[in-house]
Structures are given as C-alpha cells and as structure tokens.
Tab-separated table of N, CA and C in Angstrom:
chain	number	residue	atom	x	y	z
A	1	MET	N	3.921	-25.795	29.590
A	1	MET	CA	4.004	-24.370	29.299
A	1	MET	C	2.977	-23.984	28.244
A	2	ALA	N	2.342	-22.854	28.427
A	2	ALA	CA	1.304	-22.406	27.501
A	2	ALA	C	1.925	-21.975	26.171
A	3	GLU	N	1.266	-22.370	25.102
A	3	GLU	CA	1.728	-21.963	23.778
A	3	GLU	C	1.033	-20.685	23.372
A	4	GLU	N	1.741	-19.936	22.531
A	4	GLU	CA	1.189	-18.689	22.024
A	4	GLU	C	0.634	-18.921	20.624
A	5	MET	N	-0.524	-18.327	20.356
A	5	MET	CA	-1.163	-18.495	19.057
A	5	MET	C	-1.522	-17.104	18.535
A	6	LYS	N	-1.142	-16.814	17.299
A	6	LYS	CA	-1.515	-15.533	16.692
A	6	LYS	C	-2.902	-15.667	16.086
A	7	VAL	N	-3.753	-14.676	16.362
A	7	VAL	CA	-5.152	-14.723	15.961
A	7	VAL	C	-5.536	-13.398	15.309
A	8	ILE	N	-6.253	-13.485	14.180
A	8	ILE	CA	-6.813	-12.284	13.563
A	8	ILE	C	-8.166	-12.023	14.207
A	9	VAL	N	-8.367	-10.801	14.689
A	9	VAL	CA	-9.602	-10.428	15.374
A	9	VAL	C	-10.548	-9.766	14.368
A	10	PHE	N	-11.809	-10.239	14.353
A	10	PHE	CA	-12.816	-9.589	13.519
A	10	PHE	C	-14.108	-9.480	14.312
A	11	THR	N	-15.022	-8.642	13.824
A	11	THR	CA	-16.279	-8.441	14.549
A	11	THR	C	-17.479	-8.835	13.695
A	12	LEU	N	-18.488	-9.297	14.392
A	12	LEU	CA	-19.845	-9.473	13.857
A	12	LEU	C	-20.735	-8.825	14.902
A	13	GLY	N	-21.343	-7.711	14.557
A	13	GLY	CA	-22.114	-6.982	15.558
A	13	GLY	C	-21.187	-6.499	16.661
A	14	LYS	N	-21.574	-6.763	17.922
A	14	LYS	CA	-20.770	-6.292	19.047
A	14	LYS	C	-19.753	-7.329	19.516
A	15	GLU	N	-19.807	-8.533	18.955
A	15	GLU	CA	-18.921	-9.609	19.405
A	15	GLU	C	-17.608	-9.626	18.634
A	16	GLU	N	-16.537	-9.997	19.338
A	16	GLU	CA	-15.229	-10.156	18.692
A	16	GLU	C	-14.937	-11.645	18.526
A	17	TYR	N	-14.418	-11.977	17.354
A	17	TYR	CA	-14.101	-13.364	17.021
A	17	TYR	C	-12.648	-13.449	16.600
A	18	GLY	N	-12.139	-14.667	16.577
A	18	GLY	CA	-10.764	-14.852	16.148
A	18	GLY	C	-10.615	-16.057	15.245
A	19	ILE	N	-9.693	-15.933	14.290
A	19	ILE	CA	-9.291	-17.047	13.425
A	19	ILE	C	-7.770	-17.100	13.492
A	20	GLU	N	-7.228	-18.290	13.618
A	20	GLU	CA	-5.777	-18.434	13.663
A	20	GLU	C	-5.160	-17.847	12.394
A	21	VAL	N	-4.084	-17.084	12.574
A	21	VAL	CA	-3.433	-16.410	11.453
A	21	VAL	C	-3.012	-17.396	10.363
A	22	ASP	N	-2.541	-18.576	10.755
A	22	ASP	CA	-2.046	-19.505	9.733
A	22	ASP	C	-3.148	-20.096	8.856
A	23	LYS	N	-4.413	-19.859	9.227
A	23	LYS	CA	-5.523	-20.321	8.384
A	23	LYS	C	-6.010	-19.220	7.428
A	24	VAL	N	-5.519	-17.989	7.637
A	24	VAL	CA	-5.981	-16.846	6.850
A	24	VAL	C	-4.990	-16.563	5.718
A	25	ARG	N	-5.522	-16.511	4.493
A	25	ARG	CA	-4.677	-16.206	3.333
A	25	ARG	C	-4.514	-14.693	3.157
A	26	THR	N	-5.643	-13.985	3.192
A	26	THR	CA	-5.610	-12.545	2.964
A	26	THR	C	-6.908	-11.931	3.481
A	27	ILE	N	-6.894	-10.619	3.691
A	27	ILE	CA	-8.100	-9.883	4.075
A	27	ILE	C	-8.316	-8.825	3.009
A	28	GLU	N	-9.510	-8.825	2.416
A	28	GLU	CA	-9.804	-7.938	1.296
A	28	GLU	C	-10.954	-7.001	1.643
A	29	ARG	N	-10.952	-5.833	0.977
A	29	ARG	CA	-12.118	-4.953	1.064
A	29	ARG	C	-13.289	-5.645	0.374
A	30	LEU	N	-14.498	-5.246	0.763
A	30	LEU	CA	-15.681	-5.796	0.116
A	30	LEU	C	-15.642	-5.445	-1.367
A	31	THR	N	-15.915	-6.398	-2.203
A	31	THR	CA	-15.897	-6.203	-3.643
A	31	THR	C	-17.200	-6.749	-4.205
A	32	SER	N	-17.434	-6.591	-5.496
A	32	SER	CA	-18.700	-7.093	-6.043
A	32	SER	C	-18.684	-8.619	-6.040
A	33	ILE	N	-19.787	-9.181	-5.583
A	33	ILE	CA	-19.932	-10.629	-5.439
A	33	ILE	C	-20.949	-11.108	-6.460
A	34	THR	N	-20.582	-12.120	-7.228
A	34	THR	CA	-21.485	-12.689	-8.225
A	34	THR	C	-22.338	-13.753	-7.556
A	35	ARG	N	-23.658	-13.526	-7.572
A	35	ARG	CA	-24.600	-14.454	-6.933
A	35	ARG	C	-24.627	-15.771	-7.701
A	36	VAL	N	-24.751	-16.874	-6.994
A	36	VAL	CA	-24.832	-18.189	-7.610
A	36	VAL	C	-26.167	-18.809	-7.205
A	37	PRO	N	-26.980	-19.230	-8.198
A	37	PRO	CA	-28.284	-19.814	-7.851
A	37	PRO	C	-28.148	-21.170	-7.150
A	38	LYS	N	-29.217	-21.544	-6.432
A	38	LYS	CA	-29.323	-22.844	-5.769
A	38	LYS	C	-28.218	-23.090	-4.746
A	39	THR	N	-27.835	-22.044	-4.026
A	39	THR	CA	-26.887	-22.204	-2.928
A	39	THR	C	-27.600	-21.806	-1.642
A	40	PRO	N	-27.097	-22.269	-0.487
A	40	PRO	CA	-27.725	-21.850	0.779
A	40	PRO	C	-27.748	-20.329	0.896
A	41	GLU	N	-28.684	-19.812	1.660
A	41	GLU	CA	-28.877	-18.369	1.784
A	41	GLU	C	-27.608	-17.645	2.227
A	42	PHE	N	-26.826	-18.281	3.112
A	42	PHE	CA	-25.638	-17.603	3.629
A	42	PHE	C	-24.470	-17.604	2.639
A	43	VAL	N	-24.560	-18.372	1.555
A	43	VAL	CA	-23.526	-18.319	0.517
A	43	VAL	C	-23.892	-17.162	-0.402
A	44	LYS	N	-23.109	-16.088	-0.320
A	44	LYS	CA	-23.454	-14.870	-1.052
A	44	LYS	C	-23.075	-14.946	-2.524
A	45	GLY	N	-22.157	-15.859	-2.874
A	45	GLY	CA	-21.753	-15.991	-4.265
A	45	GLY	C	-20.262	-16.222	-4.370
A	46	VAL	N	-19.667	-15.733	-5.475
A	46	VAL	CA	-18.238	-15.914	-5.693
A	46	VAL	C	-17.595	-14.578	-6.059
A	47	ILE	N	-16.302	-14.474	-5.775
A	47	ILE	CA	-15.519	-13.323	-6.219
A	47	ILE	C	-14.343	-13.854	-7.031
A	48	ASN	N	-13.805	-12.997	-7.888
A	48	ASN	CA	-12.606	-13.316	-8.628
A	48	ASN	C	-11.468	-12.549	-7.973
A	49	LEU	N	-10.589	-13.275	-7.293
A	49	LEU	CA	-9.496	-12.643	-6.579
A	49	LEU	C	-8.187	-13.035	-7.257
A	50	ARG	N	-7.612	-12.088	-7.980
A	50	ARG	CA	-6.363	-12.325	-8.702
A	50	ARG	C	-6.420	-13.604	-9.531
A	51	GLY	N	-7.530	-13.753	-10.252
A	51	GLY	CA	-7.665	-14.884	-11.167
A	51	GLY	C	-8.176	-16.166	-10.547
A	52	VAL	N	-8.443	-16.158	-9.238
A	52	VAL	CA	-8.961	-17.353	-8.565
A	52	VAL	C	-10.408	-17.084	-8.149
A	53	VAL	N	-11.310	-18.012	-8.492
A	53	VAL	CA	-12.713	-17.874	-8.106
A	53	VAL	C	-12.873	-18.421	-6.689
A	54	ILE	N	-13.367	-17.567	-5.796
A	54	ILE	CA	-13.476	-17.927	-4.380
A	54	ILE	C	-14.925	-17.766	-3.919
A	55	PRO	N	-15.514	-18.848	-3.362
A	55	PRO	CA	-16.863	-18.719	-2.793
A	55	PRO	C	-16.838	-17.816	-1.565
A	56	VAL	N	-17.935	-17.054	-1.386
A	56	VAL	CA	-18.008	-16.109	-0.273
A	56	VAL	C	-19.230	-16.424	0.583
A	57	ILE	N	-18.993	-16.496	1.892
A	57	ILE	CA	-20.036	-16.814	2.865
A	57	ILE	C	-20.236	-15.611	3.769
A	58	ASP	N	-21.506	-15.290	4.047
A	58	ASP	CA	-21.820	-14.264	5.037
A	58	ASP	C	-21.850	-14.951	6.401
A	59	LEU	N	-20.872	-14.667	7.240
A	59	LEU	CA	-20.812	-15.348	8.546
A	59	LEU	C	-22.024	-15.037	9.411
A	60	ARG	N	-22.580	-13.830	9.276
A	60	ARG	CA	-23.802	-13.524	10.043
A	60	ARG	C	-24.906	-14.503	9.660
A	61	GLY	N	-25.083	-14.699	8.367
A	61	GLY	CA	-26.111	-15.631	7.895
A	61	GLY	C	-25.813	-17.061	8.320
A	62	ARG	N	-24.540	-17.431	8.271
A	62	ARG	CA	-24.138	-18.787	8.641
A	62	ARG	C	-24.492	-19.080	10.086
A	63	PHE	N	-24.329	-18.078	10.943
A	63	PHE	CA	-24.577	-18.267	12.365
A	63	PHE	C	-26.014	-17.923	12.758
A	64	GLY	N	-26.848	-17.566	11.779
A	64	GLY	CA	-28.234	-17.228	12.092
A	64	GLY	C	-28.375	-15.892	12.798
A	65	LEU	N	-27.398	-15.000	12.631
A	65	LEU	CA	-27.485	-13.669	13.231
A	65	LEU	C	-28.222	-12.745	12.266
A	66	PRO	N	-28.833	-11.670	12.772
A	66	PRO	CA	-29.535	-10.756	11.866
A	66	PRO	C	-28.561	-10.097	10.883
A	67	GLU	N	-29.017	-9.921	9.642
A	67	GLU	CA	-28.173	-9.245	8.652
A	67	GLU	C	-28.033	-7.785	9.035
A	68	SER	N	-26.945	-7.176	8.576
A	68	SER	CA	-26.770	-5.753	8.832
A	68	SER	C	-26.261	-5.100	7.564
A	69	ASP	N	-26.414	-3.783	7.506
A	69	ASP	CA	-25.840	-3.068	6.378
A	69	ASP	C	-24.333	-3.113	6.536
A	70	LEU	N	-23.660	-3.501	5.461
A	70	LEU	CA	-22.208	-3.604	5.530
A	70	LEU	C	-21.608	-2.221	5.332
A	71	GLY	N	-20.897	-1.754	6.323
A	71	GLY	CA	-20.275	-0.434	6.249
A	71	GLY	C	-18.947	-0.499	5.520
A	72	GLU	N	-18.248	0.621	5.531
A	72	GLU	CA	-16.971	0.665	4.819
A	72	GLU	C	-15.886	-0.128	5.531
A	73	ASN	N	-16.122	-0.531	6.780
A	73	ASN	CA	-15.153	-1.365	7.492
A	73	ASN	C	-15.321	-2.850	7.200
A	74	ALA	N	-16.415	-3.223	6.505
A	74	ALA	CA	-16.657	-4.640	6.208
A	74	ALA	C	-15.502	-5.191	5.383
A	75	ARG	N	-15.162	-6.443	5.650
A	75	ARG	CA	-14.051	-7.100	4.965
A	75	ARG	C	-14.443	-8.509	4.571
A	76	ILE	N	-13.691	-9.052	3.619
A	76	ILE	CA	-13.799	-10.465	3.291
A	76	ILE	C	-12.490	-11.103	3.745
A	77	ILE	N	-12.594	-12.012	4.704
A	77	ILE	CA	-11.412	-12.731	5.178
A	77	ILE	C	-11.327	-14.023	4.372
A	78	ILE	N	-10.247	-14.178	3.618
A	78	ILE	CA	-10.058	-15.387	2.821
A	78	ILE	C	-9.318	-16.402	3.687
A	79	VAL	N	-9.965	-17.546	3.946
A	79	VAL	CA	-9.367	-18.584	4.774
A	79	VAL	C	-9.159	-19.844	3.937
A	80	ALA	N	-8.238	-20.661	4.393
A	80	ALA	CA	-8.008	-21.958	3.757
A	80	ALA	C	-8.619	-23.019	4.659
A	81	ALA	N	-9.565	-23.768	4.111
A	81	ALA	CA	-10.211	-24.836	4.872
A	81	ALA	C	-10.225	-26.089	4.013
A	82	ASN	N	-9.513	-27.104	4.443
A	82	ASN	CA	-9.476	-28.375	3.710
A	82	ASN	C	-9.151	-28.184	2.227
A	83	ASP	N	-8.046	-27.550	1.920
A	83	ASP	CA	-7.584	-27.324	0.538
A	83	ASP	C	-8.527	-26.451	-0.281
A	84	LEU	N	-9.427	-25.752	0.361
A	84	LEU	CA	-10.365	-24.883	-0.342
A	84	LEU	C	-10.231	-23.484	0.239
A	85	GLU	N	-10.183	-22.486	-0.635
A	85	GLU	CA	-10.180	-21.110	-0.148
A	85	GLU	C	-11.607	-20.593	-0.154
A	86	VAL	N	-12.009	-19.993	0.960
A	86	VAL	CA	-13.355	-19.469	1.123
A	86	VAL	C	-13.255	-18.084	1.727
A	87	GLY	N	-14.140	-17.176	1.296
A	87	GLY	CA	-14.187	-15.844	1.862
A	87	GLY	C	-15.308	-15.728	2.877
A	88	PHE	N	-15.018	-15.119	4.016
A	88	PHE	CA	-16.024	-14.844	5.045
A	88	PHE	C	-16.278	-13.352	5.083
A	89	ILE	N	-17.540	-12.933	4.931
A	89	ILE	CA	-17.874	-11.515	5.083
A	89	ILE	C	-18.030	-11.234	6.573
A	90	VAL	N	-17.283	-10.230	7.053
A	90	VAL	CA	-17.350	-9.834	8.468
A	90	VAL	C	-17.553	-8.327	8.539
A	91	ASP	N	-18.025	-7.845	9.692
A	91	ASP	CA	-18.286	-6.412	9.851
A	91	ASP	C	-17.002	-5.601	9.816
A	92	SER	N	-15.937	-6.144	10.417
A	92	SER	CA	-14.632	-5.490	10.370
A	92	SER	C	-13.583	-6.507	10.775
A	93	ALA	N	-12.355	-6.284	10.320
A	93	ALA	CA	-11.212	-7.098	10.745
A	93	ALA	C	-10.233	-6.121	11.362
A	94	ASN	N	-10.011	-6.241	12.662
A	94	ASN	CA	-9.335	-5.182	13.396
A	94	ASN	C	-7.835	-5.351	13.540
A	95	ASP	N	-7.418	-6.427	14.169
A	95	ASP	CA	-5.999	-6.531	14.444
A	95	ASP	C	-5.580	-7.974	14.624
A	96	VAL	N	-4.303	-8.151	14.869
A	96	VAL	CA	-3.741	-9.467	15.151
A	96	VAL	C	-3.254	-9.420	16.594
A	97	ILE	N	-3.642	-10.420	17.359
A	97	ILE	CA	-3.189	-10.464	18.758
A	97	ILE	C	-2.622	-11.845	19.058
A	98	ASP	N	-1.860	-11.912	20.133
A	98	ASP	CA	-1.345	-13.186	20.617
A	98	ASP	C	-2.276	-13.690	21.708
A	99	VAL	N	-2.662	-14.961	21.588
A	99	VAL	CA	-3.516	-15.587	22.593
A	99	VAL	C	-2.730	-16.750	23.181
A	100	MET	N	-2.678	-16.822	24.490
A	100	MET	CA	-2.002	-17.933	25.160
A	100	MET	C	-2.973	-19.108	25.270
A	101	SER	N	-2.483	-20.301	24.976
A	101	SER	CA	-3.354	-21.476	24.969
A	101	SER	C	-4.017	-21.718	26.324
A	102	ASP	N	-3.369	-21.317	27.414
A	102	ASP	CA	-3.964	-21.564	28.729
A	102	ASP	C	-5.074	-20.561	29.081
A	103	THR	N	-5.337	-19.590	28.204
A	103	THR	CA	-6.443	-18.661	28.446
A	103	THR	C	-7.699	-19.075	27.676
A	104	ILE	N	-7.612	-20.186	26.921
A	104	ILE	CA	-8.744	-20.624	26.092
A	104	ILE	C	-9.549	-21.664	26.853
A	105	GLU	N	-10.853	-21.405	26.940
A	105	GLU	CA	-11.750	-22.342	27.605
A	105	GLU	C	-12.712	-22.919	26.587
A	106	SER	N	-13.292	-24.073	26.911
A	106	SER	CA	-14.305	-24.664	26.038
A	106	SER	C	-15.473	-23.696	25.919
A	107	PRO	N	-16.077	-23.640	24.725
A	107	PRO	CA	-17.195	-22.706	24.572
A	107	PRO	C	-18.440	-23.204	25.305
A	108	PRO	N	-19.233	-22.271	25.865
A	108	PRO	CA	-20.527	-22.670	26.411
A	108	PRO	C	-21.444	-23.116	25.265
A	109	GLU	N	-22.597	-23.690	25.594
A	109	GLU	CA	-23.502	-24.206	24.558
A	109	GLU	C	-23.821	-23.173	23.479
A	110	VAL	N	-24.074	-21.936	23.905
A	110	VAL	CA	-24.405	-20.868	22.964
A	110	VAL	C	-23.642	-19.622	23.380
A	111	VAL	N	-22.991	-18.977	22.422
A	111	VAL	CA	-22.298	-17.715	22.694
A	111	VAL	C	-22.822	-16.703	21.685
A	112	GLY	N	-23.395	-15.617	22.168
A	112	GLY	CA	-23.893	-14.590	21.267
A	112	GLY	C	-24.869	-15.141	20.239
A	113	GLY	N	-25.632	-16.164	20.616
A	113	GLY	CA	-26.614	-16.750	19.709
A	113	GLY	C	-26.021	-17.793	18.775
A	114	ILE	N	-24.736	-18.097	18.896
A	114	ILE	CA	-24.080	-19.043	18.006
A	114	ILE	C	-23.851	-20.354	18.737
A	115	ARG	N	-24.224	-21.457	18.104
A	115	ARG	CA	-24.069	-22.768	18.738
A	115	ARG	C	-22.597	-23.118	18.912
A	116	ALA	N	-22.311	-23.850	19.976
A	116	ALA	CA	-20.928	-24.165	20.358
A	116	ALA	C	-20.198	-24.956	19.282
A	117	LYS	N	-20.898	-25.739	18.450
A	117	LYS	CA	-20.176	-26.567	17.478
A	117	LYS	C	-19.368	-25.725	16.484
A	118	TYR	N	-19.756	-24.462	16.279
A	118	TYR	CA	-19.020	-23.593	15.361
A	118	TYR	C	-17.790	-22.957	16.017
A	119	LEU	N	-17.619	-23.194	17.308
A	119	LEU	CA	-16.576	-22.497	18.053
A	119	LEU	C	-15.553	-23.493	18.585
A	120	SER	N	-14.282	-23.094	18.579
A	120	SER	CA	-13.258	-23.973	19.149
A	120	SER	C	-12.970	-23.600	20.593
A	121	GLY	N	-13.367	-22.407	20.992
A	121	GLY	CA	-13.154	-22.002	22.372
A	121	GLY	C	-13.382	-20.513	22.555
A	122	VAL	N	-13.246	-20.098	23.794
A	122	VAL	CA	-13.349	-18.680	24.130
A	122	VAL	C	-12.074	-18.302	24.869
A	123	ALA	N	-11.357	-17.306	24.335
A	123	ALA	CA	-10.103	-16.875	24.944
A	123	ALA	C	-10.346	-15.635	25.788
A	124	LYS	N	-9.778	-15.645	26.984
A	124	LYS	CA	-9.855	-14.475	27.858
A	124	LYS	C	-8.622	-13.629	27.568
A	125	VAL	N	-8.824	-12.541	26.805
A	125	VAL	CA	-7.712	-11.695	26.384
A	125	VAL	C	-7.311	-10.736	27.498
A	126	SER	N	-8.312	-10.213	28.209
A	126	SER	CA	-8.047	-9.349	29.359
A	126	SER	C	-9.215	-9.529	30.323
A	127	GLU	N	-9.231	-8.769	31.393
A	127	GLU	CA	-10.319	-8.897	32.376
A	127	GLU	C	-11.688	-8.644	31.760
A	128	THR	N	-11.736	-7.761	30.766
A	128	THR	CA	-13.031	-7.372	30.207
A	128	THR	C	-13.222	-7.807	28.756
A	129	ARG	N	-12.241	-8.475	28.174
A	129	ARG	CA	-12.318	-8.779	26.744
A	129	ARG	C	-12.235	-10.284	26.501
A	130	LEU	N	-13.286	-10.816	25.887
A	130	LEU	CA	-13.314	-12.224	25.493
A	130	LEU	C	-13.271	-12.300	23.974
A	131	LEU	N	-12.611	-13.317	23.473
A	131	LEU	CA	-12.488	-13.513	22.037
A	131	LEU	C	-13.026	-14.893	21.700
A	132	ILE	N	-14.016	-14.951	20.812
A	132	ILE	CA	-14.644	-16.211	20.436
A	132	ILE	C	-13.860	-16.794	19.257
A	133	LEU	N	-13.316	-17.989	19.436
A	133	LEU	CA	-12.483	-18.605	18.406
A	133	LEU	C	-13.313	-19.546	17.537
A	134	LEU	N	-13.193	-19.384	16.214
A	134	LEU	CA	-13.983	-20.196	15.290
A	134	LEU	C	-13.380	-21.575	15.083
A	135	ASN	N	-14.262	-22.542	14.903
A	135	ASN	CA	-13.886	-23.893	14.504
A	135	ASN	C	-14.185	-23.995	13.006
A	136	LEU	N	-13.173	-23.740	12.173
A	136	LEU	CA	-13.402	-23.649	10.726
A	136	LEU	C	-13.976	-24.919	10.126
A	137	SER	N	-13.581	-26.078	10.643
A	137	SER	CA	-14.077	-27.309	10.037
A	137	SER	C	-15.574	-27.476	10.258
A	138	GLU	N	-16.132	-26.874	11.303
A	138	GLU	CA	-17.583	-26.934	11.513
A	138	GLU	C	-18.305	-25.796	10.804
A	139	VAL	N	-17.662	-24.616	10.748
A	139	VAL	CA	-18.286	-23.495	10.046
A	139	VAL	C	-18.541	-23.923	8.594
A	140	LEU	N	-17.598	-24.660	8.048
A	140	LEU	CA	-17.762	-25.239	6.713
A	140	LEU	C	-17.858	-26.741	6.879
A	141	ASN	N	-19.064	-27.266	6.943
A	141	ASN	CA	-19.147	-28.710	7.099
A	141	ASN	C	-18.925	-29.398	5.750
A	142	ARG	N	-18.721	-30.688	5.776
A	142	ARG	CA	-18.279	-31.427	4.595
A	142	ARG	C	-19.193	-31.265	3.382
A	143	GLY	N	-20.484	-31.370	3.596
A	143	GLY	CA	-21.425	-31.236	2.478
A	143	GLY	C	-21.338	-29.860	1.828
A	144	GLU	N	-21.182	-28.844	2.661
A	144	GLU	CA	-21.084	-27.488	2.125
A	144	GLU	C	-19.771	-27.288	1.399
A	145	ILE	N	-18.702	-27.902	1.887
A	145	ILE	CA	-17.408	-27.763	1.218
A	145	ILE	C	-17.490	-28.336	-0.188
A	146	ILE	N	-18.152	-29.477	-0.329
A	146	ILE	CA	-18.295	-30.075	-1.670
A	146	ILE	C	-19.066	-29.121	-2.569
A	147	GLN	N	-20.159	-28.540	-2.054
A	147	GLN	CA	-20.935	-27.560	-2.831
A	147	GLN	C	-20.060	-26.366	-3.232
A	148	LEU	N	-19.280	-25.868	-2.283
A	148	LEU	CA	-18.456	-24.688	-2.544
A	148	LEU	C	-17.333	-25.003	-3.522
A	149	GLU	N	-16.788	-26.224	-3.445
A	149	GLU	CA	-15.745	-26.616	-4.405
A	149	GLU	C	-16.308	-26.580	-5.817
A	150	GLN	N	-17.556	-27.005	-5.965
A	150	GLN	CA	-18.180	-26.984	-7.294
A	150	GLN	C	-18.365	-25.556	-7.789
A	151	LEU	N	-18.613	-24.602	-6.867
A	151	LEU	CA	-18.744	-23.201	-7.258
A	151	LEU	C	-17.428	-22.678	-7.822
A	152	GLY	N	-16.340	-23.124	-7.207
A	152	GLY	CA	-15.028	-22.624	-7.601
A	152	GLY	C	-14.536	-23.180	-8.925
A	153	GLU	N	-15.220	-24.197	-9.441
A	153	GLU	CA	-14.745	-24.834	-10.685
A	153	GLU	C	-15.270	-24.120	-11.915
C-alpha cells in the first residue's frame, strides 16, 4: 500500500519543489543576512533566529540557477539536516500537500537544469503538476556541513 508523505511546496523560478514536512523547522520571511567571508558563493551568510545563529544558503545559487531579485514572497525555509539547522532562500513557499509514495519516480539526469543527485524524486501531483523532491543530504554535502557548522559556532 502506498504511504502518504506531507511535503512543503516551494518555488524557484517556474519550478515547484518539495521538502518533507518533518525535515522543516520553520518558514521565515526574508530578514537581514550577515555575510560571512571565505564561504562558497551560494552561502549567503547567517541569520540570528530567536537567539540561534543559522547559516543561510541560496538554493538558486546552489543549483547553478540564475539569481533573481527576491520579491516579497521570498522565504527562508529552515530545515534540519544531520543535526544542523540551515536556511534555504526560495522564491516562495506556497503550501503543504500530501504526496503518495507510489506517485514518486526516480529523477531524470537533469530536471530544470538541476543535477539528479540533488533530487530524491519527482512526484506526479496531478496530470499537469510535477513536484521535484529535494535530497537534503546531497544539497548539503558533508564538507559543506562541516563548514556551515563552523559558521554557526
């Protein structure tokens, strides 16, 4: 029997992506980000969220997508990855939907310009709507997690 998974839907450009709800701590409005020197280009810096310093990554930059002006719908999705909280800047975070496990297929080599290793699958939500599911452990690879942990200290 297919299992149901709750997913938070967010956008980067025209594409819709999903992160499992249980990996998401909170979704915040864009706030001022303190730049940190000697970090990869896609690491925008750190924010102070209720007394906790959280590294922030621009997902567009991480995936090699063109940067865009962040509108008022832009959000920072705070996720938990390997005991580390990290913020992802996204164009918008829209809603929470249920995805059935039997609607998820392996990702093709490249989806919307993003390599398959960053993706856990593609869910067919309806006849015309596909949702690209992120593989958080690859989006944040081990070396980067160590770097980001040092930012948070």
